[in-house]
Coordinates of C-alpha atoms in Angstrom, one line a residue:
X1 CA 95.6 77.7 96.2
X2 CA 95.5 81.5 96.2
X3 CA 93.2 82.1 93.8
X4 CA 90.8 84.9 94.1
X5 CA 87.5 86.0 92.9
X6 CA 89.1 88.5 90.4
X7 CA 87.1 88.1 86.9
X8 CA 88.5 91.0 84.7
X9 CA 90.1 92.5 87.4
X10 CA 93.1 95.0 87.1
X11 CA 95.9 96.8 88.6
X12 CA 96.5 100.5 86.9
X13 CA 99.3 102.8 88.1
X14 CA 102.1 105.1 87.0
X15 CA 104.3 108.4 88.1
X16 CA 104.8 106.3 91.4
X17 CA 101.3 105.4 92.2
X18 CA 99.0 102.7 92.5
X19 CA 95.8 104.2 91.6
X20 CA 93.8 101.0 91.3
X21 CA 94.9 98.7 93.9
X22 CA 94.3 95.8 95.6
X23 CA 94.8 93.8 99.1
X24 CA 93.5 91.0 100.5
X25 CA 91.4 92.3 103.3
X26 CA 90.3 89.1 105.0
X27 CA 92.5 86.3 106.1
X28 CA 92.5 83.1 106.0
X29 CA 89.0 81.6 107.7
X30 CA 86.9 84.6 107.1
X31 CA 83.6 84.2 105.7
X32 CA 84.9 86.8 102.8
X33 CA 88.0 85.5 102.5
X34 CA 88.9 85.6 98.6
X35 CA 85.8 87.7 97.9
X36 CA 84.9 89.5 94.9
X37 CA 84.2 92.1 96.5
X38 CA 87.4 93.7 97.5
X39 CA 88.9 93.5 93.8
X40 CA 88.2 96.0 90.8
X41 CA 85.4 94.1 88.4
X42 CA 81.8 94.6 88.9
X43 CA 80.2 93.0 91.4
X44 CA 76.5 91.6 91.1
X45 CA 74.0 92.1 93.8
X46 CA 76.6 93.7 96.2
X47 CA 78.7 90.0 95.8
X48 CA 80.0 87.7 98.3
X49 CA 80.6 84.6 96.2
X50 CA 82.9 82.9 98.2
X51 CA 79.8 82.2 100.6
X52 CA 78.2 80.3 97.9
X53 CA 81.5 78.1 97.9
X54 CA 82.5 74.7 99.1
X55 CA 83.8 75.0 102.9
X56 CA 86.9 73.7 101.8
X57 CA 87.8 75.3 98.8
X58 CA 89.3 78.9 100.6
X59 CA 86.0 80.4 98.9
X60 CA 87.8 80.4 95.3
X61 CA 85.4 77.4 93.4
X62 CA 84.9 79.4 90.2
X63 CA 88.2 81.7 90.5
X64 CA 90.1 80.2 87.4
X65 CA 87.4 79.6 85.1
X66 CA 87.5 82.9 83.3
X67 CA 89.5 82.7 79.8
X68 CA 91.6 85.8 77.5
X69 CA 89.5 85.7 74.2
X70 CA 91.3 88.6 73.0
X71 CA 95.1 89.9 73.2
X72 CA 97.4 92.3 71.7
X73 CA 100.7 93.7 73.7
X74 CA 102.9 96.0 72.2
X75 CA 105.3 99.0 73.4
X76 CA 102.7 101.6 72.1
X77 CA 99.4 99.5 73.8
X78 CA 97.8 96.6 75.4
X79 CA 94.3 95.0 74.1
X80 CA 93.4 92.3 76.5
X81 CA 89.3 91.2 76.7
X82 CA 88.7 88.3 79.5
X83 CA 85.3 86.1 79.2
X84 CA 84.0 85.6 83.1
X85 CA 80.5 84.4 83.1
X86 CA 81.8 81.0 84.5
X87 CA 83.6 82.7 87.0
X88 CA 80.3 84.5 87.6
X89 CA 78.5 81.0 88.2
X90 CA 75.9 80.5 91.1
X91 CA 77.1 78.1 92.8
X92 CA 74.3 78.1 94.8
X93 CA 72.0 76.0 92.1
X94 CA 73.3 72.4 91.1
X95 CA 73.4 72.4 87.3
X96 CA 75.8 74.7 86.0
X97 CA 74.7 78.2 85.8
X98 CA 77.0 80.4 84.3
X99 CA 76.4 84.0 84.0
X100 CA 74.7 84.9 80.5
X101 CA 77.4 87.5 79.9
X102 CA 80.2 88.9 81.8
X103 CA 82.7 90.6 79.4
X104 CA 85.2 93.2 80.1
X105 CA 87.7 94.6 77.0
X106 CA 90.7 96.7 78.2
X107 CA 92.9 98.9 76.5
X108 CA 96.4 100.0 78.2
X109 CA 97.8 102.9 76.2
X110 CA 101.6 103.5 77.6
X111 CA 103.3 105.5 75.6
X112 CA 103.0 109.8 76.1
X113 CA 102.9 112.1 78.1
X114 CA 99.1 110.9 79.5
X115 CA 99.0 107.4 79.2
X116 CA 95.5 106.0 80.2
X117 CA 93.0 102.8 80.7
X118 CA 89.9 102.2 78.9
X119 CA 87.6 99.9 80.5
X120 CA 84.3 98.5 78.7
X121 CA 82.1 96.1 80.6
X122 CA 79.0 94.2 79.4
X123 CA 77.1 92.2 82.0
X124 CA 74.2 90.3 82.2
X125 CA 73.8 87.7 85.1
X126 CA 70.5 86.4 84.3
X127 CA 66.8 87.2 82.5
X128 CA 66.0 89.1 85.8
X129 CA 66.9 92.6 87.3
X130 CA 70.0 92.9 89.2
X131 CA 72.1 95.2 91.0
X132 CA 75.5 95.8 89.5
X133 CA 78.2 97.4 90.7
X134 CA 81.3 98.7 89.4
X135 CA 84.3 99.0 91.6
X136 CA 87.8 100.3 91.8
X137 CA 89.7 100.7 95.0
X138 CA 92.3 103.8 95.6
X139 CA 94.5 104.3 98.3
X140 CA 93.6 107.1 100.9
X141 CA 93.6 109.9 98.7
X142 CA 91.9 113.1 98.3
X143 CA 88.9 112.1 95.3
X144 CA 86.4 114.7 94.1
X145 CA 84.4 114.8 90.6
X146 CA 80.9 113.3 89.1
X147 CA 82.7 111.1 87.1
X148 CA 81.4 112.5 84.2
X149 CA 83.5 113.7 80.8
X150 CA 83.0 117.3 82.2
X151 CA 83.6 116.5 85.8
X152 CA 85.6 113.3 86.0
X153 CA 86.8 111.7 89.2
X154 CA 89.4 113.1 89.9
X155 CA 92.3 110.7 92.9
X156 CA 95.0 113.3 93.5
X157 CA 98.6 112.2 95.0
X158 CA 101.5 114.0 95.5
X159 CA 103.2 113.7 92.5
X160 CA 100.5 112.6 90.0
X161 CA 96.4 112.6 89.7
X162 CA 94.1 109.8 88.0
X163 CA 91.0 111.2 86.5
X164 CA 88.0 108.4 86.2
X165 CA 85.5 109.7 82.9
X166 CA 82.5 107.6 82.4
X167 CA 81.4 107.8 79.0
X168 CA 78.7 105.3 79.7
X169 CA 76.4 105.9 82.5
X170 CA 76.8 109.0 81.2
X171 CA 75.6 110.3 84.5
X172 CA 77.0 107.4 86.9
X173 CA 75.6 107.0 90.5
X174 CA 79.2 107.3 92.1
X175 CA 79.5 106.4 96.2
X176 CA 83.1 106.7 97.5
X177 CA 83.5 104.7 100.9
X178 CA 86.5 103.3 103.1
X179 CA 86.6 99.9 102.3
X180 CA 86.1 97.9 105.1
X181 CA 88.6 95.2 106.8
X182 CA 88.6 92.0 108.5
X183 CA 92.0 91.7 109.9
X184 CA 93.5 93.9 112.8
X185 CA 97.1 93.5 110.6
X186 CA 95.9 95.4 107.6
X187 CA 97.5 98.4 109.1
X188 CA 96.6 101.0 105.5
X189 CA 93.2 102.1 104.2
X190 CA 91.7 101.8 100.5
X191 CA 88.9 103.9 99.7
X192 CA 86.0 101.9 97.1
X193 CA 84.7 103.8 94.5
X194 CA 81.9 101.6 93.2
X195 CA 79.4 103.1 90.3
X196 CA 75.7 101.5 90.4
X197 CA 73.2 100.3 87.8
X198 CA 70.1 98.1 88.7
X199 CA 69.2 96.2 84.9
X200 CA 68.8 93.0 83.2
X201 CA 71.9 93.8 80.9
X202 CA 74.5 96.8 82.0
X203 CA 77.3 98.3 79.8
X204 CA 79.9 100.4 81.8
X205 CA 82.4 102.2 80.0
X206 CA 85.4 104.0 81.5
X207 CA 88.7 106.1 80.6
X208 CA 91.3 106.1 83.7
X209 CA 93.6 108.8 82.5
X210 CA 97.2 109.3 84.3
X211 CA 99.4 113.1 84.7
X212 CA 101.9 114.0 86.8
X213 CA 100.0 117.2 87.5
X214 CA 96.1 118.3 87.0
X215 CA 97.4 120.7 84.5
X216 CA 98.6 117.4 82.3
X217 CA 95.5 115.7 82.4
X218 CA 94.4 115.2 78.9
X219 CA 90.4 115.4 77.9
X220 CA 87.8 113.3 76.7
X221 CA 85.0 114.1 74.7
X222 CA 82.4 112.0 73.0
X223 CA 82.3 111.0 69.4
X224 CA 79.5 110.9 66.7
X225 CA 79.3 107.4 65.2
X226 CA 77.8 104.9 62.7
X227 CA 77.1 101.7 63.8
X228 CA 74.4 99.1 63.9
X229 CA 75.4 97.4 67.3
X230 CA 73.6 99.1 70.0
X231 CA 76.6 98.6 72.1
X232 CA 78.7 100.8 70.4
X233 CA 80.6 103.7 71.4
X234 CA 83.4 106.1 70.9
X235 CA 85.5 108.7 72.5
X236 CA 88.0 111.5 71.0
X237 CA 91.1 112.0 73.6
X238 CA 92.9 114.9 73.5
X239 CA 96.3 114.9 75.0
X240 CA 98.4 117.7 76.4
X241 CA 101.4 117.1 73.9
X242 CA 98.6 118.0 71.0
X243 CA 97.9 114.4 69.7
X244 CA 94.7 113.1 69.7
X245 CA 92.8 109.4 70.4
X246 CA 90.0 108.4 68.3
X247 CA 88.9 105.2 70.1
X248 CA 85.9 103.0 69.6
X249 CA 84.4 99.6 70.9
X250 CA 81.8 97.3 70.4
X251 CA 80.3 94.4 72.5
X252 CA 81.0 91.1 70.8
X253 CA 77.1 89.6 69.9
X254 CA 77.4 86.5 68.8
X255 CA 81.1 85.4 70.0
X256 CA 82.5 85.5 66.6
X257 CA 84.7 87.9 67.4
X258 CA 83.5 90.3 65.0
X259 CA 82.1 93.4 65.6
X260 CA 79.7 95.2 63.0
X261 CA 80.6 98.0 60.8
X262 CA 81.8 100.9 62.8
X263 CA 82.8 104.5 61.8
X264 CA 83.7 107.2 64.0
X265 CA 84.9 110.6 62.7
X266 CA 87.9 109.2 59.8
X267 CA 87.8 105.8 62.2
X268 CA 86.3 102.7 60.3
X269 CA 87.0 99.6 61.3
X270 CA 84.9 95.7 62.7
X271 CA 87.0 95.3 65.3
X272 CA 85.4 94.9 68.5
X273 CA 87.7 97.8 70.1
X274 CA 90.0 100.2 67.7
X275 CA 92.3 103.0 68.4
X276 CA 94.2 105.3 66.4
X277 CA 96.2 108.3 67.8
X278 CA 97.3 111.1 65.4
X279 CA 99.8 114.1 65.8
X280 CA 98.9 116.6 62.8
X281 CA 98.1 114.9 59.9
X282 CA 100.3 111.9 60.8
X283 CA 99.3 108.3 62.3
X284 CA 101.4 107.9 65.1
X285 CA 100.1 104.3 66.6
X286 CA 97.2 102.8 66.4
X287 CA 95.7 99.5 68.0
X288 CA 93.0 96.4 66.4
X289 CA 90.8 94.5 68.4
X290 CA 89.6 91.2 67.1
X291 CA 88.5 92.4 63.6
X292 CA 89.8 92.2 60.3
X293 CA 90.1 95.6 59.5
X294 CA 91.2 99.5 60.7
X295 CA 91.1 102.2 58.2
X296 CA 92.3 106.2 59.0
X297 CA 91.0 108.9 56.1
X298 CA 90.3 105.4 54.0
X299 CA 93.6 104.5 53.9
X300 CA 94.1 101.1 55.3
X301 CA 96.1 100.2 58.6
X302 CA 94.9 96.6 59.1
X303 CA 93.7 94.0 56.6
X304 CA 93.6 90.4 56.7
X305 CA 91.3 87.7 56.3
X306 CA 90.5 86.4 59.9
X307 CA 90.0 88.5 63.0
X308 CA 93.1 89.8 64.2
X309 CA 94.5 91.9 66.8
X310 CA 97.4 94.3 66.3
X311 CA 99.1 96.9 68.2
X312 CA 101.3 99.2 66.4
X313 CA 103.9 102.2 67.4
X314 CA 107.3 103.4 66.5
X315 CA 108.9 100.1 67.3
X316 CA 106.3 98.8 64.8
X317 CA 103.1 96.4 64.3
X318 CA 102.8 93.2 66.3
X319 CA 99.4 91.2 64.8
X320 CA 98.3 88.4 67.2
X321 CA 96.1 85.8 65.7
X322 CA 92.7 84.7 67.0
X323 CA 92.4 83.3 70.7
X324 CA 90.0 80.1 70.9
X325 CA 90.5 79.6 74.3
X326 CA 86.6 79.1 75.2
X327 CA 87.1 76.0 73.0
X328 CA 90.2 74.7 74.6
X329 CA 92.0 75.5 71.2
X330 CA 95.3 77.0 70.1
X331 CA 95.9 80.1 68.8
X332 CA 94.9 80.3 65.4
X333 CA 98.4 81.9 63.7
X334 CA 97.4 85.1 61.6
X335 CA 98.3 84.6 58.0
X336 CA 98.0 87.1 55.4
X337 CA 97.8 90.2 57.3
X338 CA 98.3 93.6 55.7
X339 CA 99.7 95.7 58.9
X340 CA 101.5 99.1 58.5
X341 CA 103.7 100.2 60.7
X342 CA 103.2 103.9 61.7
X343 CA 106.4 105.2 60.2
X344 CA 105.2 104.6 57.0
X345 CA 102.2 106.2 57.3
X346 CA 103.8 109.2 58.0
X347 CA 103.2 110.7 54.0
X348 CA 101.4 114.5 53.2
X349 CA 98.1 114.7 53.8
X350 CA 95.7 113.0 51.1
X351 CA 98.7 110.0 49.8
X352 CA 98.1 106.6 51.2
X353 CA 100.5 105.1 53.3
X354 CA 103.8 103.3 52.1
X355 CA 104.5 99.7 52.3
X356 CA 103.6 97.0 55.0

């Protein structure tokens, strides 16, 4: 029975730190034992759900209810997106009362010299104004920045730095505070870096990028784009060994798990989240979030039938069929899919790629 109120939370590290971290900070018997509070999601009204709990459920009632609607894992990059409203229940009303939306899509890119974390939240607890807050805890580091794609955040170590770009606030209200403990034992300190918004509905949107030196740290810059869902955005990331990240996301609308028509510089795709990286002229990797399909330059990288998610490098294209885990259904198996693998892509400029 260790669950904990974690909806969408993660873990992010690399070069031999743990930027993002976490640790239980209040034992066993503590009023915030298990709280939401001390992990890295967004909290609403400043949290505390485990005092809305049963006394004798170790404050974790709606821990477990949270599903993975969307998933693609690959050497190149990671797509997850986790569903949380139940998790986000009040438990203090008697009906069920799940949060109206509490969405969060993640995409891990591994591979380079800059690997990095994009984050995209969408949350709505209710039809009334609440506060939201975004949080990540860091170890007792140095941090200094806005948080902005101009002056990111910017957690130094030793032997690598994090840099935190918001791309939406675009000019986030950023407190950085110890993070407080309940227990004598709990010897280390974590700092909370928690960004505010007080709405009905918030969208947060964040890149996490990791170097082993500030000189390494790659840039991000935001892209024009064409798209009907007012939830859309994009980002261009440049990265120190000259390739370049065209990303883009959408919120999902109307949980079909298809996004609307989305393009972003040579980027066109439905997929609720989309990545392509390029060195030169050539397609290097790429990554589809449930949609059914990714084009570069109108040549096309993903095509199938259903929505799909595929993540695609050197070692070649994994597709992963649609989850249905919010109907306690299987896997629907992907069938018919047109995935290239990046190799093949690699022809002069203005030929389309080679065979799936």
């Amino acid at each position: 029975n260790h669950q904990h109120y974690d909806m969408n939370s993660f873990l992010l590290g690399g070069f031999g730190t743990l930027f993002a971290t976490h640790a239980d900070l209040y034992p066993y018997g503590h009023l915030n034992h298990g709280v939401d509070f001390e992990h890295n999601m967004v909290v609403v009204d400043r949290g505390g759900w485990p005092a809305h709990d049963n006394q004798q459920s170790c404050g974790d009632d709606n821990s477990t209810l949270g599903v993975l609607v969307g998933l693609a894992l690959g050497e190149f990059a990671d797509y997850t997106r986790g569903d949380a409203k139940w998790s986000y229940r009040d438990n203090t009303i008697l009906n069920d009362n799940p949060a109206i939306r509490a969405e969060r899509a993640c995409l891990f890119v591994k591979q380079g010299s800059t690997p990095y974390l994009l984050a995209v939240d969408d949350l709505q607890f209710s039809h009334d104004p609440h506060r939201y807050d975004w949080h990540w805890h860091a170890p007792d580091l140095p941090i200094d920045g806005a948080g902005t794609l101009d002056d990111p955040l910017i957690i130094a170590a030793e032997e690598a730095v994090c840099g935190i770009h918001f791309v939406t606030p675009r000019e986030p209200a950023i407190t950085v505070e110890p993070a407080e403990s309940g227990q004598r034992r709990y010897r280390s300190t974590l700092k909370r870096i928690a960004a505010t918004q007080n709405d009905i509905r918030v969208r947060y949107a964040a890149v996490a990028t990791l170097a082993a030196s500030a000189d390494g740290q790659a840039r991000v810059h935001r892209l024009d784009l064409r798209c009907e869902n007012p939830t859309a955005g994009a980002v261009r990331i440049e990265l120190p060994d000259g390739s370049v990240d065209y990303v883009a996301w959408q919120s999902e609308e109307d949980q079909l798990q298809l996004g609307s028509s989305l393009t972003a510089g040579p980027l066109e795709t439905n997929g609720l989240l989309a990545m392509v990286r390029v060195r030169g002229d050539k397609v290097v990797g790429y990554v589809l979030g449930e949609g059914t399909y990714l084009r570069w330059q109108e040549h096309a990288l993903v095509g199938s039938e259903a929505s799909v998610c595929v993540s695609a490098g050197a070692e070649g294209a994994r597709v992963f069929g649609r989850r249905r885990t919010r109907e306690g259904l299987p896997t629907v198996e992907p069938v018919g899919v047109q995935a290239w693998r990046p190799r093949a892509l690699q022809a002069p400029a203005g030929q389309a790629p080679g065979s799936p």
